[in-house]
Amino acid sequence: MTEDPGAELTSTEARDLRRLAAFMVPASTEHGMPGADDAAIFADIVGSLGRDRDAVRNALARLREIAGGDFAALDEAKAEAASMTLLGRGGPLMTALGRAVLQCYYRDDRVLRALGLEPQAPFPKGRALEPGDWSLLDAVRGRARMWRDVDDERR
Amino acid sequence: MAADVRPDTARPTDEIVDVLIIGAGASGAAVAWSLADTRMRILCLEQGDWIKSGEFPSNGRDWEARRYAEFDISPNRRARDTDYPINDANSPMKIANFNGVGGGTVIYTAHYPRMHPSDFRVRTLDGVADDWPIDYWTLEPYFADNDRVTGVAGLAGDPAYPPHQPTMPPVPLGMTGTRYARAMNQLGWHWWPSDVAVATTEYDGRAKCINLNHCTPGCAQGAKASVDITYWPSALRAGVELRTRCRVREITTNEHGMASGVVYFDGKGVERFQPAEVVILAANGVGTPRLLLNSASARFPNGLANSSGLVGRNLMLHPWPQVFGYADAEVDGDRGPQTVMWSKEFYETDRARDFVRGYTLQFSRGTGPANEAITSMIFGRLPWGKEHHRVFRTLHYRRLLIGVACEDLPEEHNRVTLDPILKDGHGIPAPKIDYTISENSRRMMEHGIARASEILTAAGATNISCSRTMLNSPGHLLGTARMGLSPERSVVNAWGRCHDVKNLFIVDGSIWVTSGGVNPTSTIQALALYIADSIKQRLATLFD
């Protein structure tokens, strides 16, 4: 297969990442959440790799090593085990992989609505913030001076 | 004035200016604004761009992701073409900055405490480091001027500070601050609403805060007081010229040992010479020593203004552990300015402790869902797989976070040098950082982590954890061209003039003698205003 060298991922990498993403953040009927392998979310992930692209590609190469060559050929249980082995290693590659997936997952409209959030940019609408209980400051107002004087004669 | 222009250059030469300022950040803006009333011809060269409010992340649905991209605090990850790389591999704390009009204030949290009076007298009071050649009371009127121009929300009456009057009401406590406040009262410890450079009312043409939360990577509302919207509009109206995308390579000198101007690359990459009568460095505690070291010449073989050998040394970065806890119910999350309040309970030296000096506790609100997930993933709080969704619901909008802002004492081995290999996009040698956290700082950090954990427990939080260094990049770049009375032990004098080059001034954080345990921007700007005033008062004898 001819690959576009400018593409974010090769077709093999994209296939492996999508399967991996399903193990990272699986769909949940209990919480009404799609998985990170959902078509729209996954397209966002692949299109938003940006500064993490090389790290994600390296992480996928490690995944293939763990899988013994072909991650796609593993059955479900072995694929999940390989994924968790990779993710358990931590370090900068896993940080980049996690960031690439989570920054897109947690901006999906369905995910945000399931969390009780309005899917919108913060600006220009802004947000409401309650003032809080300022009477609590009364306990501090009466304290003696705490700062150390340096006996400067010019004052 | 004595400076003259290098006649032997084939580079395009610009018209001479009276004052050339390098860097349009916190200190460069303040000094330009103050000097503007002299009617001198003042030019500022800035390597970055103007950032329009419409470019800030909180305008878009990808707002959380962009803090890890072109608005990342690390220049190495951000990697805009206006950034320069920094080799910080040999430091547990990474360097944060922003290159553009506004400098670091574009991406700061706007937490705006002043230094304390004791911070200027650490040798006298505590027998460590050195006293400053100036004191809090010298700066006090400039703190007040700076607060007025900046617009500072806060509340008068804090027993931890000399009296001062913030210009606007404090940011709301919210649910998060109320939890912290109850816990602090239960423990009997000091707290007070923070001074924050955020407009809580309409102020000087700026709109009031609408609780975007995303203060750090730029405020789309314009409520956060970055100097591109505070000092710079006034300075430009007063006649100061500001050229962007102009990266200075070196400061040149003449046969009298005076600064004669700078060689810089303009926005088209053309190398030019800008002559000047006075040069003012405002390029931060990493950029300034980098430029001085890159300005080595036959006259100044160890770098410009470096007869003391202290240019680049005594780098202070503020170790800043972050202690996380999670409440049993929803709190503010990402609604509201990030910083809420501070505690100075452990700020001053207590001889009963195993360290000298102290720290501020900085109390923060939470964060958005993506950033919560990413940081919790990094720290192992949020699992992958089937448990992911259940655990995320115990974290989302429940975060409590206390930062421990430790005073970092100067040590000469903590330093900025020139990297022998790494260069920026114009081929200029990049800075290299060698930094270790001292034993005193480590003890202070552990003390602060333990106290913050007690506070979080009292606030009803569980799942308490700490990042000692991983998120420890406050971007406070201090001490690398220190101020002092002795030319052997300092780089600039008590009013910012280089001992070695009498028409070269430094106004950024590099002139700090010690670091205090506070965010530095307020004091950096008060210092810049004080130095500008010192220049104005001495115009007739400036080079004597």
XYZ file of C-alpha atoms in Angstrom:
699
model
C 0.000 0.000 0.000
C 1.272 3.462 -0.825
C 1.195 5.793 2.153
C 1.117 9.572 2.107
C 4.318 10.646 3.904
C 2.544 13.821 5.025
C -0.331 11.914 6.627
C -0.694 11.994 10.374
C -0.588 8.202 10.568
C -0.193 5.304 8.191
C -3.264 3.166 7.700
C -1.736 0.472 9.936
C -0.981 2.979 12.652
C -4.480 4.427 12.418
C -6.028 0.976 12.668
C -3.907 0.091 15.707
C -4.529 3.410 17.412
C -8.262 3.066 17.003
C -8.239 -0.375 18.559
C -5.960 0.867 21.349
C -8.217 3.891 21.979
C -11.161 1.561 22.538
C -9.259 -0.065 25.399
C -8.065 3.271 26.785
C -11.520 4.837 27.066
C -14.176 2.221 26.322
C -17.777 3.079 25.581
C -20.067 2.926 28.612
C -23.788 2.359 28.421
C -23.979 2.869 32.179
C -22.641 6.433 31.899
C -23.984 7.125 28.415
C -20.495 7.699 27.035
C -19.060 6.817 23.621
C -15.668 5.184 23.429
C -12.543 6.976 22.276
C -12.724 4.773 19.155
C -16.017 6.403 18.147
C -15.733 7.503 14.524
C -16.077 11.243 15.160
C -13.841 11.262 18.222
C -11.212 9.140 16.526
C -11.163 11.380 13.465
C -10.594 14.334 15.803
C -7.755 12.476 17.540
C -5.966 11.668 14.300
C -6.453 15.179 12.969
C -5.185 16.804 16.152
C -1.985 14.905 16.891
C 0.112 17.999 16.207
C 3.167 18.166 18.446
C 2.462 14.648 19.765
C 2.438 12.899 16.414
C 5.936 11.475 16.547
C 5.517 10.323 20.127
C 2.230 8.611 19.290
C 3.834 6.855 16.333
C 6.639 5.658 18.594
C 4.113 4.439 21.139
C 2.324 2.475 18.420
C 5.625 0.940 17.364
C 6.126 -0.204 20.960
C 2.619 -1.660 20.925
C 3.457 -3.736 17.874
C 6.584 -4.995 19.622
C 4.533 -6.038 22.633
C 2.012 -7.689 20.329
C 4.709 -9.690 18.639
C 4.383 -7.878 15.334
C 0.745 -7.529 14.375
C -1.554 -5.940 16.953
C -4.546 -6.360 14.665
C -4.071 -10.112 14.569
C -4.506 -10.518 18.330
C -7.777 -11.711 19.760
C -9.671 -9.357 22.058
C -8.204 -10.592 25.318
C -4.631 -10.542 24.064
C -5.097 -7.149 22.437
C -6.402 -5.723 25.705
C -3.495 -7.256 27.612
C -0.994 -5.810 25.136
C -2.646 -2.398 25.386
C -2.557 -2.373 29.164
C 1.077 -3.488 29.136
C 1.949 -0.544 26.931
C -0.074 1.966 28.920
C 1.363 0.689 32.185
C 4.866 1.631 31.135
C 4.252 5.337 31.658
C 6.824 7.918 30.610
C 6.763 10.660 27.992
C 5.420 8.477 25.181
C 2.427 7.388 27.216
C 1.868 10.967 28.356
C 1.762 12.091 24.731
C -0.498 9.200 23.726
C -2.857 9.882 26.608
C -2.951 13.602 25.890
C -3.700 12.967 22.211
C -6.693 10.809 23.093
C -8.070 12.666 26.103
C -7.867 16.214 24.704
C -10.258 15.141 21.939
C -12.417 12.758 23.937
C -13.265 15.393 26.535
C -14.396 17.962 24.003
C -16.900 15.754 22.223
C -20.448 17.093 22.540
C -21.892 13.787 23.734
C -19.181 13.350 26.362
C -19.590 16.875 27.692
C -23.364 16.587 27.862
C -23.064 13.286 29.714
C -20.912 15.141 32.267
C -23.550 17.852 32.612
C -21.563 20.455 30.676
C -22.668 22.680 27.842
C -20.546 21.947 24.763
C -19.292 25.430 24.026
C -16.170 27.571 24.198
C -15.784 29.489 27.482
C -15.779 32.836 25.650
C -17.892 34.875 25.125
C -20.687 33.532 27.309
C -18.548 33.028 30.406
C -19.667 31.202 33.516
C -21.433 31.922 36.758
C -19.483 31.783 40.007
C -21.073 32.109 43.416
C -19.456 34.654 45.750
C -18.757 32.270 48.605
C -18.958 32.897 52.321
C -16.960 36.030 53.105
C -17.983 35.956 56.769
C -15.282 33.323 57.157
C -12.718 36.097 56.837
C -13.813 37.562 60.183
C -11.635 34.994 61.923
C -8.557 36.427 60.188
C -9.291 40.149 60.249
C -8.465 40.497 63.904
C -5.073 38.807 63.765
C -1.991 40.697 64.872
C 0.447 41.930 62.255
C 2.443 39.040 60.803
C 4.966 40.716 58.507
C 8.449 41.324 59.846
C 9.491 44.924 60.091
C 13.040 45.665 59.015
C 13.331 48.841 61.081
C 13.993 51.036 58.127
C 14.756 54.504 59.418
C 13.425 56.267 56.360
C 9.827 55.518 57.165
C 25.827 61.449 25.580
C 28.881 59.473 24.618
C 27.752 56.516 22.559
C 28.478 56.477 18.849
C 27.611 54.297 15.911
C 29.771 51.571 14.519
C 30.932 52.944 11.182
C 32.367 49.656 9.957
C 29.225 47.735 9.384
C 27.758 46.644 6.095
C 24.450 45.972 7.761
C 21.550 48.335 7.253
C 21.709 50.880 10.044
C 18.585 52.376 11.553
C 18.257 55.922 12.832
C 19.716 56.352 16.300
C 17.313 56.398 19.250
C 17.753 57.801 22.730
C 16.578 54.685 24.520
C 16.425 51.161 23.175
C 14.476 48.607 25.206
C 14.973 44.919 24.472
C 11.826 42.958 25.279
C 8.161 44.032 25.507
C 7.164 41.969 28.537
C 6.316 42.918 32.114
C 9.371 45.054 32.801
C 9.978 46.395 29.290
C 6.438 47.709 29.082
C 6.621 49.366 32.498
C 9.948 51.083 31.819
C 8.762 52.257 28.376
C 5.564 53.680 29.865
C 7.444 55.535 32.593
C 10.177 56.944 30.334
C 7.659 58.090 27.717
C 7.026 61.349 29.555
C 10.656 62.410 28.963
C 9.800 62.850 25.268
C 13.004 61.010 24.391
C 12.918 58.829 21.300
C 12.220 55.389 22.733
C 12.204 52.179 20.736
C 11.400 48.671 21.934
C 12.488 45.606 19.965
C 10.415 42.494 20.656
C 11.143 39.115 19.090
C 7.535 37.930 19.221
C 4.178 39.118 17.906
C 1.173 40.976 19.195
C -1.341 38.339 20.259
C -4.900 39.344 19.417
C -7.603 38.452 21.932
C -9.381 36.449 19.236
C -6.394 34.113 19.065
C -6.591 33.000 22.688
C -7.694 29.413 23.275
C -10.847 30.187 25.238
C -12.438 31.409 22.003
C -12.706 27.871 20.702
C -13.911 24.388 21.513
C -10.319 23.179 21.455
C -9.434 25.558 24.278
C -7.993 22.936 26.588
C -5.864 21.292 23.914
C -4.247 24.527 22.803
C -2.614 25.041 26.182
C -0.454 22.081 25.158
C 0.283 23.512 21.733
C 0.970 27.100 20.620
C 0.058 28.401 24.086
C 2.119 25.882 26.034
C 4.215 27.509 28.747
C 7.352 25.689 27.561
C 9.090 27.355 24.623
C 10.491 23.978 23.621
C 7.050 22.444 23.156
C 5.367 25.619 21.949
C 8.114 26.088 19.354
C 6.637 29.092 17.591
C 9.044 30.621 15.108
C 9.235 33.551 17.499
C 10.518 31.284 20.294
C 14.069 30.285 21.012
C 14.916 26.810 22.325
C 16.254 26.314 25.849
C 18.326 23.328 26.908
C 16.870 22.628 30.341
C 17.669 18.916 30.402
C 19.993 19.411 33.376
C 17.307 20.896 35.585
C 14.461 19.198 37.459
C 12.449 22.358 36.875
C 11.734 23.290 33.291
C 11.748 26.806 31.919
C 8.467 28.536 31.125
C 8.195 31.817 29.233
C 6.337 33.529 26.417
C 7.862 35.554 23.614
C 5.546 38.255 22.356
C 4.194 41.674 23.298
C 3.254 41.143 26.927
C 5.901 38.488 27.459
C 5.188 36.165 30.355
C 2.139 38.185 31.395
C 0.306 36.770 28.361
C 0.420 33.316 29.970
C 0.705 34.041 33.697
C -1.989 33.125 36.201
C -2.117 36.807 37.280
C -1.485 35.930 40.926
C -0.017 39.236 41.999
C 1.530 39.315 45.475
C 4.215 41.816 46.341
C 7.497 40.841 47.927
C 7.471 41.308 51.707
C 9.701 43.769 53.587
C 11.744 40.906 55.041
C 12.530 39.588 51.557
C 14.909 42.478 50.983
C 16.871 41.831 54.191
C 17.537 38.095 54.314
C 21.187 38.456 55.341
C 20.374 40.837 58.166
C 17.352 38.929 59.404
C 18.252 35.325 58.691
C 21.980 35.236 57.964
C 21.643 33.804 54.452
C 22.304 35.071 50.902
C 22.565 38.869 50.629
C 20.473 41.891 51.438
C 19.165 43.912 48.544
C 20.641 47.400 48.106
C 17.079 48.748 48.209
C 14.135 47.902 50.420
C 10.381 47.464 50.345
C 9.794 51.100 51.276
C 11.871 52.316 48.342
C 9.574 50.355 46.061
C 6.322 51.037 47.895
C 5.239 54.054 45.770
C 6.075 52.107 42.617
C 4.044 49.139 43.805
C 1.122 51.534 44.184
C 1.661 53.080 40.720
C 1.933 49.633 39.212
C -1.252 48.437 40.919
C -3.073 51.467 39.529
C -1.917 50.929 35.938
C -2.388 47.173 36.113
C -5.664 47.019 37.990
C -5.424 44.650 40.921
C -8.296 42.853 42.614
C -7.852 42.216 46.312
C -8.776 43.311 49.787
C -7.010 45.756 52.089
C -6.232 44.726 55.646
C -4.149 41.582 55.233
C -2.155 41.227 58.467
C 0.633 39.532 56.503
C 1.460 42.699 54.517
C 2.104 46.373 55.145
C -1.076 48.310 54.391
C -1.934 48.727 50.735
C -5.148 49.262 48.825
C -5.982 47.037 45.832
C -7.885 48.861 43.140
C -10.831 46.472 42.784
C -12.799 44.019 44.954
C -11.330 40.528 45.331
C -12.201 37.637 43.062
C -15.100 35.555 44.440
C -14.291 32.859 46.974
C -16.732 30.522 45.291
C -17.422 27.033 46.574
C -13.746 26.119 46.349
C -12.485 29.112 48.315
C -15.182 28.654 50.934
C -13.970 25.096 51.518
C -10.385 26.284 51.857
C -11.389 29.132 54.183
C -13.323 26.859 56.526
C -10.360 24.484 56.668
C -7.906 27.306 57.397
C -10.126 28.670 60.176
C -10.423 25.192 61.648
C -6.629 24.949 61.701
C -6.243 28.517 62.967
C -3.982 29.480 60.072
C -3.769 32.732 58.178
C -5.487 33.141 54.816
C -6.514 36.140 52.769
C -8.035 36.725 49.313
C -5.137 37.002 46.885
C -4.112 40.133 45.055
C -4.908 39.124 41.486
C -4.294 41.119 38.301
C -7.798 40.416 37.061
C -10.502 43.035 36.570
C -13.408 42.184 38.871
C -15.108 45.393 37.759
C -14.761 47.312 34.524
C -11.381 48.995 34.812
C -9.626 51.522 32.613
C -11.435 50.383 29.496
C -11.105 46.690 30.260
C -14.102 44.410 30.638
C -14.692 42.570 33.907
C -13.903 38.911 34.417
C -16.618 36.483 33.273
C -15.017 33.412 34.857
C -13.454 31.805 31.826
C -10.948 30.135 34.205
C -8.460 29.781 31.432
C -6.325 32.652 32.747
C -2.981 31.048 31.999
C -3.029 30.725 28.198
C -4.380 34.218 27.652
C -7.660 35.925 28.531
C -10.048 36.320 25.600
C -12.182 38.684 27.676
C -9.248 41.003 28.358
C -9.939 40.935 32.087
C -6.472 39.608 32.893
C -3.916 42.388 33.082
C -1.273 41.366 30.597
C 0.899 44.344 29.703
C -0.102 44.288 26.037
C -3.451 45.715 27.206
C -2.278 47.739 30.224
C 1.058 49.528 29.842
C 1.603 49.217 26.100
C -1.433 51.116 24.766
C -0.521 54.077 26.982
C 3.155 53.918 26.081
C 2.388 53.800 22.364
C -0.013 56.726 22.640
C 2.792 58.651 24.359
C 5.090 58.092 21.392
C 7.093 54.976 22.200
C 7.816 52.855 19.117
C 7.462 49.087 19.348
C 8.788 46.805 16.598
C 7.782 43.161 16.701
C 9.572 40.150 15.240
C 12.907 41.805 15.905
C 15.316 39.416 17.612
C 18.439 40.952 19.095
C 21.621 38.974 18.560
C 24.085 41.096 20.507
C 24.650 44.419 22.194
C 27.535 46.286 20.622
C 30.006 48.583 22.368
C 32.248 51.413 21.276
C 35.848 52.352 22.058
C 34.706 54.013 25.285
C 33.291 50.760 26.582
C 29.758 52.091 26.256
C 26.865 50.313 24.597
C 26.448 51.649 21.082
C 23.358 49.732 19.999
C 22.293 46.259 19.009
C 22.537 43.918 16.067
C 19.170 42.330 15.422
C 17.254 40.332 12.841
C 14.116 42.005 11.568
C 10.898 40.252 10.607
C 12.282 39.393 7.181
C 15.415 37.891 8.653
C 17.602 40.815 7.617
C 20.436 41.526 10.025
C 20.353 45.203 11.009
C 22.140 47.578 13.351
C 20.124 49.782 15.676
C 22.216 52.487 17.341
C 21.144 53.858 20.701
C 22.321 56.222 23.414
C 20.963 54.024 26.215
C 20.163 50.318 26.100
C 17.736 48.737 28.563
C 17.546 44.969 28.845
C 14.121 43.536 29.692
C 14.448 40.020 28.336
C 13.861 37.989 31.564
C 16.236 36.014 33.774
C 17.191 33.621 30.992
C 17.045 35.866 27.930
C 19.056 38.663 29.508
C 22.123 36.611 30.524
C 21.910 34.824 27.194
C 22.169 38.139 25.387
C 24.958 39.461 27.617
C 26.954 36.270 27.087
C 26.279 36.391 23.347
C 27.656 39.961 23.378
C 31.181 38.890 24.281
C 33.814 40.839 22.381
C 37.499 41.698 22.553
C 36.597 44.423 25.037
C 34.368 42.159 27.073
C 35.717 38.639 26.501
C 33.629 37.005 29.233
C 30.416 38.550 28.058
C 29.101 42.068 28.406
C 28.867 43.544 31.920
C 30.408 40.396 33.323
C 33.591 41.495 35.088
C 32.126 39.945 38.249
C 31.666 36.594 36.500
C 28.111 36.571 37.847
C 26.179 37.000 34.603
C 24.043 33.877 34.350
C 24.777 32.714 37.899
C 22.451 32.536 40.910
C 19.483 31.468 38.811
C 16.410 31.136 41.024
C 13.315 29.310 39.729
C 10.991 28.962 42.749
C 10.457 25.289 43.579
C 6.671 25.003 43.584
C 5.178 21.654 44.637
C 1.516 21.215 43.838
C -0.657 19.248 46.242
C -3.911 17.846 44.883
C -7.009 16.629 46.697
C -10.538 15.833 45.620
C -13.683 16.965 47.415
C -16.661 14.713 48.094
C -18.937 16.983 46.050
C -18.675 19.376 43.147
C -16.806 22.634 43.742
C -15.949 25.423 41.284
C -14.075 23.362 38.708
C -13.144 25.638 35.825
C -15.591 28.397 36.754
C -13.731 31.469 37.932
C -10.177 32.799 37.989
C -7.766 30.051 38.940
C -6.224 31.721 41.959
C -8.458 32.360 44.954
C -6.471 33.099 48.093
C -3.102 32.818 49.752
C -1.724 31.936 53.147
C 1.363 33.513 54.670
C 1.228 31.361 57.793
C 4.607 29.841 56.948
C 6.188 32.754 55.081
C 8.602 34.162 57.632
C 11.569 32.279 59.080
C 10.841 30.126 62.123
C 14.019 28.879 63.781
C 12.155 25.839 65.101
C 11.987 24.500 61.535
C 14.844 22.777 59.731
C 15.026 25.407 56.989
C 15.311 29.183 56.738
C 12.950 31.539 54.966
C 9.508 30.297 53.963
C 6.723 29.956 51.451
C 3.338 31.166 50.322
C 0.496 28.706 50.009
C -1.453 29.512 46.851
C -4.994 28.125 46.707
C -6.441 27.330 43.296
C -9.709 26.343 41.726
C -10.035 23.330 39.459
C -9.751 22.852 35.743
C -11.676 21.742 32.689
C -12.516 18.131 31.878
C -9.749 17.490 29.365
C -7.042 18.989 31.527
C -8.363 17.117 34.564
C -8.212 13.877 32.611
C -4.740 14.541 31.207
C -3.092 15.576 34.464
C -4.821 12.820 36.414
C -3.681 10.308 33.806
C -0.098 11.536 34.164
C -0.196 11.161 37.952
C -1.887 7.767 37.877
C -5.151 8.932 39.417
C -7.201 8.148 36.332
C -7.019 4.592 35.000
C -7.457 3.388 31.463
C -10.084 0.799 30.670
C -13.339 -0.131 32.284
C -12.809 1.900 35.451
C -12.038 5.100 33.567
C -15.530 6.601 33.608
C -16.325 5.786 37.229
C -13.057 7.257 38.485
C -13.333 10.333 36.292
C -16.602 11.195 37.994
C -14.807 11.286 41.334
C -12.345 13.849 39.925
C -14.328 16.058 37.584
C -15.058 19.481 39.128
C -13.917 18.230 42.537
C -10.288 19.284 42.411
C -8.687 21.248 45.213
C -5.104 22.337 44.530
C -2.600 24.107 46.738
C 0.711 25.359 45.368
C 3.699 25.711 47.707
C 5.639 28.766 46.486
C 9.051 28.232 48.061
C 11.686 30.930 48.352
C 14.660 29.829 46.271
C 17.945 31.096 47.685
C 20.731 32.063 45.258
C 23.491 29.556 44.538
C 26.183 30.330 41.988
C 26.169 26.843 40.486
C 22.583 27.344 39.366
C 23.159 29.142 36.147
C 22.447 30.069 32.548
C 25.232 29.536 30.017
C 25.328 29.286 26.236
C 24.673 25.871 24.794
C 27.623 24.815 22.615
C 25.354 23.211 20.019
C 21.756 24.386 20.293
C 20.821 27.525 18.346
C 17.634 29.424 17.568
C 16.131 29.985 14.131
C 18.583 32.811 13.446
C 21.625 30.768 14.400
C 22.072 32.530 17.754
C 23.415 30.263 20.527
C 20.600 29.123 22.828
C 20.678 29.171 26.621
C 21.557 26.122 28.688
C 20.243 25.688 32.222
C 22.105 23.923 35.028
C 19.996 23.913 38.159
C 19.566 21.801 41.279
C 17.100 22.188 44.128
C 18.973 22.986 47.337
C 18.688 21.045 50.577
C 17.088 24.069 52.239
C 14.501 24.202 49.464
C 13.827 20.467 49.708
C 13.135 20.733 53.420
C 10.908 23.720 52.792
C 9.051 21.847 50.062
C 8.386 18.850 52.331
C 7.170 21.129 55.119
C 4.819 22.883 52.718
C 3.555 19.638 51.211
C 2.734 18.316 54.673
C 0.876 21.517 55.636
C -1.023 21.594 52.342
C -2.039 17.973 52.848
C -3.355 18.856 56.319
C -5.376 21.704 54.835
C -6.828 19.501 52.112
C -7.773 16.873 54.674
C -9.454 19.531 56.812
C -11.284 20.669 53.667
C -12.739 17.212 53.292
C -10.550 16.134 50.421
C -9.345 12.608 49.766
C -7.145 11.101 47.083
C -4.392 13.541 48.105
C -1.210 13.475 46.064
C 1.662 15.734 45.209
C 3.726 16.769 42.226
C 7.106 17.834 43.584
C 8.709 18.783 40.284
C 6.772 17.399 37.312
C 4.436 20.371 37.060
C 7.005 22.618 38.643
C 7.529 25.293 36.007
C 6.285 28.581 37.351
C 8.343 30.545 34.822
C 9.888 32.747 37.472
C 13.339 33.453 36.048
C 15.343 35.382 38.584
C 18.791 36.376 39.818
C 21.139 35.997 36.846
C 22.407 39.606 36.731
C 22.035 40.532 40.376
C 21.801 43.983 41.861
C 24.330 45.165 44.438
C 26.674 47.846 45.592
C 29.902 45.962 44.844
C 31.032 45.538 41.210
C 32.837 42.393 42.311
C 29.674 40.795 43.705
C 26.954 42.101 41.409
C 26.167 43.039 37.815
C 24.011 46.147 38.232
C 23.993 48.873 40.850
C 21.157 49.871 43.164
C 19.242 51.531 40.322
C 19.718 48.972 37.572
C 22.755 50.365 35.761
C 25.475 47.863 34.832
C 28.640 48.448 36.820
C 30.760 47.809 33.732
C 28.758 49.647 31.037
C 27.315 52.911 32.185
C 24.632 53.308 29.550
C 23.351 49.745 29.866
C 20.486 49.033 32.260
C 18.683 45.857 33.267
C 15.105 45.968 34.555
C 13.842 42.364 34.446
C 13.897 39.586 37.042
C 17.565 38.885 36.483
C 18.519 41.732 38.835
C 16.831 40.094 41.833
C 19.176 39.401 44.751
C 16.873 36.875 46.382
C 13.565 35.469 45.195
C 11.067 35.756 48.033
C 8.316 33.148 48.079
C 5.895 34.961 45.815
C 5.002 35.252 42.149
C 7.402 37.937 40.946
C 5.547 40.037 38.367
C 4.309 42.770 40.699
C 7.786 43.315 42.138
C 9.486 43.075 38.726
C 7.260 45.863 37.465
C 7.679 48.018 40.584
C 11.450 47.646 40.148
C 11.228 48.649 36.489
C 9.247 51.763 37.410
C 11.760 52.582 40.157
C 14.688 52.230 37.737
C 12.920 54.362 35.139
C 12.375 57.035 37.757
C 16.032 56.789 38.793
C 17.049 57.343 35.172
C 14.756 60.349 34.851
C 16.098 61.900 38.030
C 19.695 61.516 36.829
C 19.433 62.422 33.158
C 22.123 65.087 33.381
C 24.602 62.805 35.119
C 23.384 59.410 33.969
C 26.782 58.094 32.893
C 28.895 59.528 35.693
